[in-house]
Coordinates of C-alpha atoms in Angstrom, one line a residue:
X1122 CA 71.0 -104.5 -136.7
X1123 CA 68.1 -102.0 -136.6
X1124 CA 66.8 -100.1 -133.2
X1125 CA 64.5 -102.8 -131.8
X1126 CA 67.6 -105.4 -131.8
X1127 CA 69.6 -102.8 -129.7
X1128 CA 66.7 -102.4 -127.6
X1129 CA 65.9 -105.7 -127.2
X1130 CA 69.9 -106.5 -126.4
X1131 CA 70.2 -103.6 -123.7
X1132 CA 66.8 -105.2 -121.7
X1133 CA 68.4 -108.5 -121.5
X1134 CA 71.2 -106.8 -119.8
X1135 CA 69.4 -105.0 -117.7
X1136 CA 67.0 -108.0 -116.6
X1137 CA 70.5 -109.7 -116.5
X1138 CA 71.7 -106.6 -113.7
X1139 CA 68.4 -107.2 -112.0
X1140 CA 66.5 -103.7 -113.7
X1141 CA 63.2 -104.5 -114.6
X1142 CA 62.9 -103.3 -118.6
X1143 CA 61.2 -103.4 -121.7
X1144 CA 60.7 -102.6 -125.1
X1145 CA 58.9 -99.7 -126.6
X1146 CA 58.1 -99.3 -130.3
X1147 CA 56.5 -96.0 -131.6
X1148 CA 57.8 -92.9 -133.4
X1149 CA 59.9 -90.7 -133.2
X1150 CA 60.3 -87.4 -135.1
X1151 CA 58.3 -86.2 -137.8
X1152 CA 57.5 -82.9 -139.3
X1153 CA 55.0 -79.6 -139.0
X1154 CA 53.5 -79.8 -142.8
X1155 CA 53.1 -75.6 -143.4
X1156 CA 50.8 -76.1 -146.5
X1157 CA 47.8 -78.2 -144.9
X1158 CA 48.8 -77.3 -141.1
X1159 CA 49.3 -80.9 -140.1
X1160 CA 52.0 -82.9 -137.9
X1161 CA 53.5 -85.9 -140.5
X1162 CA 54.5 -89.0 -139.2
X1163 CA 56.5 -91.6 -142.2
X1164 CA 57.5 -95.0 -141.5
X1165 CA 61.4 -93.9 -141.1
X1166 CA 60.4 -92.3 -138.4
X1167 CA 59.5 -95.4 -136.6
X1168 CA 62.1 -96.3 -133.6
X1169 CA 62.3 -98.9 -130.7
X1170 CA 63.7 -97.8 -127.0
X1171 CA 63.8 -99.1 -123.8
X1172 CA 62.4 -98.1 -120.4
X1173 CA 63.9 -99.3 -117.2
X1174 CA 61.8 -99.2 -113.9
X1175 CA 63.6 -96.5 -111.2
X1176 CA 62.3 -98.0 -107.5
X1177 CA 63.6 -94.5 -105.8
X1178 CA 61.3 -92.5 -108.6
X1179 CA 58.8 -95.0 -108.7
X1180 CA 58.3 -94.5 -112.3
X1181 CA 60.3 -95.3 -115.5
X1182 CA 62.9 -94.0 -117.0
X1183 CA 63.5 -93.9 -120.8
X1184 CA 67.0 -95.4 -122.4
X1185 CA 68.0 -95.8 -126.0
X1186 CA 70.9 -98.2 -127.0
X1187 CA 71.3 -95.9 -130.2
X1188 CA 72.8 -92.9 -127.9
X1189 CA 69.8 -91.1 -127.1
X1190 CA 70.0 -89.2 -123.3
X1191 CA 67.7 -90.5 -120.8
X1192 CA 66.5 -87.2 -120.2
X1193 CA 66.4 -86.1 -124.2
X1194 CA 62.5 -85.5 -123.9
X1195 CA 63.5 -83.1 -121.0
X1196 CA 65.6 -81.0 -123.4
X1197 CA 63.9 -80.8 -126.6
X1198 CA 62.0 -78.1 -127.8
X1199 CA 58.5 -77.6 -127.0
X1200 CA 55.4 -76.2 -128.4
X1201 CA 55.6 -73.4 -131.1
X1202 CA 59.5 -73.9 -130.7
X1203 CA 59.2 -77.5 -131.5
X1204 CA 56.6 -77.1 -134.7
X1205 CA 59.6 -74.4 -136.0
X1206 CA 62.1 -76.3 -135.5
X1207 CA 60.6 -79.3 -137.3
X1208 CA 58.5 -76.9 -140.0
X1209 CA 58.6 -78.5 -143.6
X1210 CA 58.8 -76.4 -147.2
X1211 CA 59.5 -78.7 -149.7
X1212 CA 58.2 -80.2 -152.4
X1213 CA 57.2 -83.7 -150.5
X1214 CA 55.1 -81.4 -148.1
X1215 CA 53.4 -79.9 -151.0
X1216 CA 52.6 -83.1 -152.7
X1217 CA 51.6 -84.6 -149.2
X1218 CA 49.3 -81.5 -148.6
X1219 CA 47.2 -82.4 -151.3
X1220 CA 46.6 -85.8 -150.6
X1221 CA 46.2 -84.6 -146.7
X1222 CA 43.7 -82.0 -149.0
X1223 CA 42.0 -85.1 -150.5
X1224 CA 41.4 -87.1 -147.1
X1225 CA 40.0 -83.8 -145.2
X1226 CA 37.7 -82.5 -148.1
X1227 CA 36.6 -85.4 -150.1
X1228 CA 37.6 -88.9 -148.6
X1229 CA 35.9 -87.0 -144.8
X1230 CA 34.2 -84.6 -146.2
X1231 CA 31.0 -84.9 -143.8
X1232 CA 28.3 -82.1 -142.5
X1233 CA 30.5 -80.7 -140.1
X1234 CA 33.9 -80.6 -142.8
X1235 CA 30.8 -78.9 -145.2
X1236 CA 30.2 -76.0 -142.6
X1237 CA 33.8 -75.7 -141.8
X1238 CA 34.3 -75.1 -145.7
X1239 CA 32.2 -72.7 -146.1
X1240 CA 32.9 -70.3 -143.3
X1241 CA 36.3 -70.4 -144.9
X1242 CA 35.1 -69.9 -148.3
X1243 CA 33.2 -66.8 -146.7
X1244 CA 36.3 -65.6 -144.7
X1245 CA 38.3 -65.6 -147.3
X1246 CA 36.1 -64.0 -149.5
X1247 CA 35.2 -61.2 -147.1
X1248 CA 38.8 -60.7 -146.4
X1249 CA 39.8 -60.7 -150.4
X1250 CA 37.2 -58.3 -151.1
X1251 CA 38.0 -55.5 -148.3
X1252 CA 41.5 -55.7 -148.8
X1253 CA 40.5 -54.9 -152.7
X1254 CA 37.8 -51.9 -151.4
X1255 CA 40.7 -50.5 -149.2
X1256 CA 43.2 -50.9 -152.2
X1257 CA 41.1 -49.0 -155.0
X1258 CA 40.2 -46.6 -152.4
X1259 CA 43.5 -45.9 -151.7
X1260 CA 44.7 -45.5 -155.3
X1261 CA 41.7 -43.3 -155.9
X1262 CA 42.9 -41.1 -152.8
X1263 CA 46.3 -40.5 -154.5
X1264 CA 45.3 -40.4 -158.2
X1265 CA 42.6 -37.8 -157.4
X1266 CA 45.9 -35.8 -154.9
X1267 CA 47.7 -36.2 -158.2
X1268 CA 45.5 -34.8 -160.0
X1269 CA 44.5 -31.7 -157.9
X1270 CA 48.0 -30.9 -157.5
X1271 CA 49.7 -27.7 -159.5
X1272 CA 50.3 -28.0 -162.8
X1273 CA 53.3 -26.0 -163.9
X1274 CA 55.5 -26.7 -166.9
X1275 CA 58.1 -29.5 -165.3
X1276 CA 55.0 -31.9 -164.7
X1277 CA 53.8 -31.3 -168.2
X1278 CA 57.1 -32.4 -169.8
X1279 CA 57.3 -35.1 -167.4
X1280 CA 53.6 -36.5 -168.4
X1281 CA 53.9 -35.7 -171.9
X1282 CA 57.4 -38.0 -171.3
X1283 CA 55.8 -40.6 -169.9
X1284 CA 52.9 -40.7 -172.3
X1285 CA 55.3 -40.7 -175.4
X1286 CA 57.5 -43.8 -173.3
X1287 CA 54.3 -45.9 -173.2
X1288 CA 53.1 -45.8 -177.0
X1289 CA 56.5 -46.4 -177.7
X1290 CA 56.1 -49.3 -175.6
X1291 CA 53.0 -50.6 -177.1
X1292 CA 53.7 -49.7 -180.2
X1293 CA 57.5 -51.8 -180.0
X1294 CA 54.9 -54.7 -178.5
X1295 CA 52.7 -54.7 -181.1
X1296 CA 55.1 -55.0 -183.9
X1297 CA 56.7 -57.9 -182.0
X1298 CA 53.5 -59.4 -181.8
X1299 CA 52.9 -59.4 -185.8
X1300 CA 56.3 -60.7 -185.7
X1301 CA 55.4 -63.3 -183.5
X1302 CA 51.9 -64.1 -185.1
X1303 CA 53.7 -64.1 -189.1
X1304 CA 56.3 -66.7 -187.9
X1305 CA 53.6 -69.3 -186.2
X1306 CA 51.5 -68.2 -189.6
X1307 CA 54.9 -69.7 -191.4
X1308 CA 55.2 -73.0 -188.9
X1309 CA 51.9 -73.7 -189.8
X1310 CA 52.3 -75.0 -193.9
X1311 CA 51.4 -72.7 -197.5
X1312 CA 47.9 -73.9 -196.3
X1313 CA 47.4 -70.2 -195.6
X1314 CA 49.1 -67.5 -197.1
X1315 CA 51.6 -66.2 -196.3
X1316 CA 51.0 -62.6 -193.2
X1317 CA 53.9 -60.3 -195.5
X1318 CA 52.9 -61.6 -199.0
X1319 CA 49.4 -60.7 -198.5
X1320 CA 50.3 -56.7 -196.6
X1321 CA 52.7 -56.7 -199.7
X1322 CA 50.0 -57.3 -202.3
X1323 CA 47.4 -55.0 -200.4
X1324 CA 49.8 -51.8 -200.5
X1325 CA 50.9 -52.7 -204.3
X1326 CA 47.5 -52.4 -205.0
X1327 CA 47.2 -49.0 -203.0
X1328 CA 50.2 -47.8 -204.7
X1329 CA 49.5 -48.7 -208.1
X1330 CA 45.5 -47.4 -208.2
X1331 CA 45.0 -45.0 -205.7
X1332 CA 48.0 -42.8 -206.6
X1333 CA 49.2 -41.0 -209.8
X1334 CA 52.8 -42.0 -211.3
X1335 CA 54.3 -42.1 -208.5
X1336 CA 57.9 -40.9 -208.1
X1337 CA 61.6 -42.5 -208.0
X1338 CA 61.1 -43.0 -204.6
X1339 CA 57.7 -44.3 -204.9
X1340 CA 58.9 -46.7 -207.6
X1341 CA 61.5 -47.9 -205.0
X1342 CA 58.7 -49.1 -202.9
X1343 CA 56.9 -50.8 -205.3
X1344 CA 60.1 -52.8 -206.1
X1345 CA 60.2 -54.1 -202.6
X1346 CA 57.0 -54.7 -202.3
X1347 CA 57.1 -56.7 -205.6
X1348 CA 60.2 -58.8 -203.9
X1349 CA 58.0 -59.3 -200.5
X1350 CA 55.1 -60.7 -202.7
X1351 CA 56.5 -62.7 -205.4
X1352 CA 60.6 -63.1 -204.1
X1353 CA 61.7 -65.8 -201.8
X1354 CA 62.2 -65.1 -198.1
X1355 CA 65.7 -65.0 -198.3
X1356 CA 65.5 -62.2 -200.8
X1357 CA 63.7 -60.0 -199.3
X1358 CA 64.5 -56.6 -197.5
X1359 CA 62.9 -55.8 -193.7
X1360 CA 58.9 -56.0 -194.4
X1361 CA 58.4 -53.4 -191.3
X1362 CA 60.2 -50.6 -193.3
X1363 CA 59.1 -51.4 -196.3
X1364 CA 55.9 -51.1 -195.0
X1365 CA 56.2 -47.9 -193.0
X1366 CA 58.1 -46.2 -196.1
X1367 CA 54.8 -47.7 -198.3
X1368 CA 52.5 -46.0 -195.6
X1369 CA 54.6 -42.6 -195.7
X1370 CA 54.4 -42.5 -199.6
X1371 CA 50.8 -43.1 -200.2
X1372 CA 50.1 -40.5 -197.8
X1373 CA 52.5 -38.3 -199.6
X1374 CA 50.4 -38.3 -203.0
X1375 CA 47.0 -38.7 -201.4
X1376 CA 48.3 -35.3 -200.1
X1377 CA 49.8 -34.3 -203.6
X1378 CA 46.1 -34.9 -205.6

């Protein structure tokens, strides 16, 4: 059976012993929601008990045929111990949040919940924005300390280092990006041409009418380049060094002229 036939069982025994008793539904349990701030009671957390009337006390005393002490409420935590103890993280408190959310700000969502808003609108606000002032300040503080401080030849090699480690970085990004960009180019149909195809016909055309006969290794490059215009895919050599070596030898007889 569930807790209110137990409960109901032990007051007929105690009626029975000559104790009076009775039943008590309510709740017991729950859970401090840490999203939306709010004490959660669910309908599993519904229970039945019993209280038996103490003569000497003049009051009564609480029993549960389930196993619970008399004197349980006497033990358990209270206050901030209590919301700890019974704090919830998960995922159902998130979901139960915004529906918590829903009730407070829209369903309720009178003068007073209107003024209440704002001043956290503005608080928050307020609070986002100095803690932004007091960052930049702070970075300004050590960039100009940086900057004032002596220059001798270790720092230069270490700045020049770091410089030269960051356009690598963008520059390795960048190519991955063209990457990226050619291959949705591709997933997309031939109703577009295709990204290499098209820098292939633009440097042939480069090669073939800005330059003078060019060279063995100049005809080399136009060979790829013919393959990464009119070959198929699986033909073709790596279009990035073809491209960089088609970049290196128009600049080479620009130069030459």
């Amino acid at each position: 059976g569930h807790c209110e036939l137990y409960a109901g069982s032990l007051v007929l025994l105690a009626r029975a012993a000559g104790f009076p008793s009775r039943v008590i539904t309510g709740f017991r349990g729950g859970s401090w929601n840490a999203f939306s701030n709010n004490f959660t009671i669910r309908n599993s957390d519904a229970h039945a008990w019993v209280e038996i009337f103490d003569e000497g006390s003049g009051g009564w005393l609480r029993a549960d045929a389930l196993g619970v002490v008399a004197n349980a409420q006497n033990t358990e935590a209270k206050g901030e111990a209590a919301l700890a103890s019974r704090l919830d993280r998960s995922w159902s408190a998130r979901f139960d949040s915004l529906r918590v959310f829903w009730y407070r700000r829209i369903v309720n969502f009178d003068q007073a919940s209107q003024v209440e808003t704002l001043k956290a609108v503005k608080t928050v606000t307020q609070n986002t924005g100095k803690q932004l002032r007091l960052a930049l300040e702070e970075i300004n503080a050590q960039l100009k300390a940086w900057v004032a401080g002596p220059w001798d030849g270790d720092r230069f090699i270490r700045v020049g280092a770091t410089l030269v480690l960051v356009g690598g970085a963008v520059w390795w990004w960048i190519a991955q990006g063209r990457n990226v960009l050619r291959g949705l180019m591709n997933l997309r149909g031939t109703r577009h041409e295709d990204p290499v195809r098209r820098d292939a016909g633009r440097w042939l055309v480069r090669l073939q009418t800005e330059t003078a006969t060019p060279a063995t290794s100049g005809r080399e490059v136009i060979a790829e380049l013919q393959r990464l215009r009119y070959g198929a895919p699986t033909t073709w050599p790596e279009p990035e060094q073809v491209f960089r070596r088609a970049r290196e030898t128009w600049r080479e007889a620009r130069r030459a002229r």
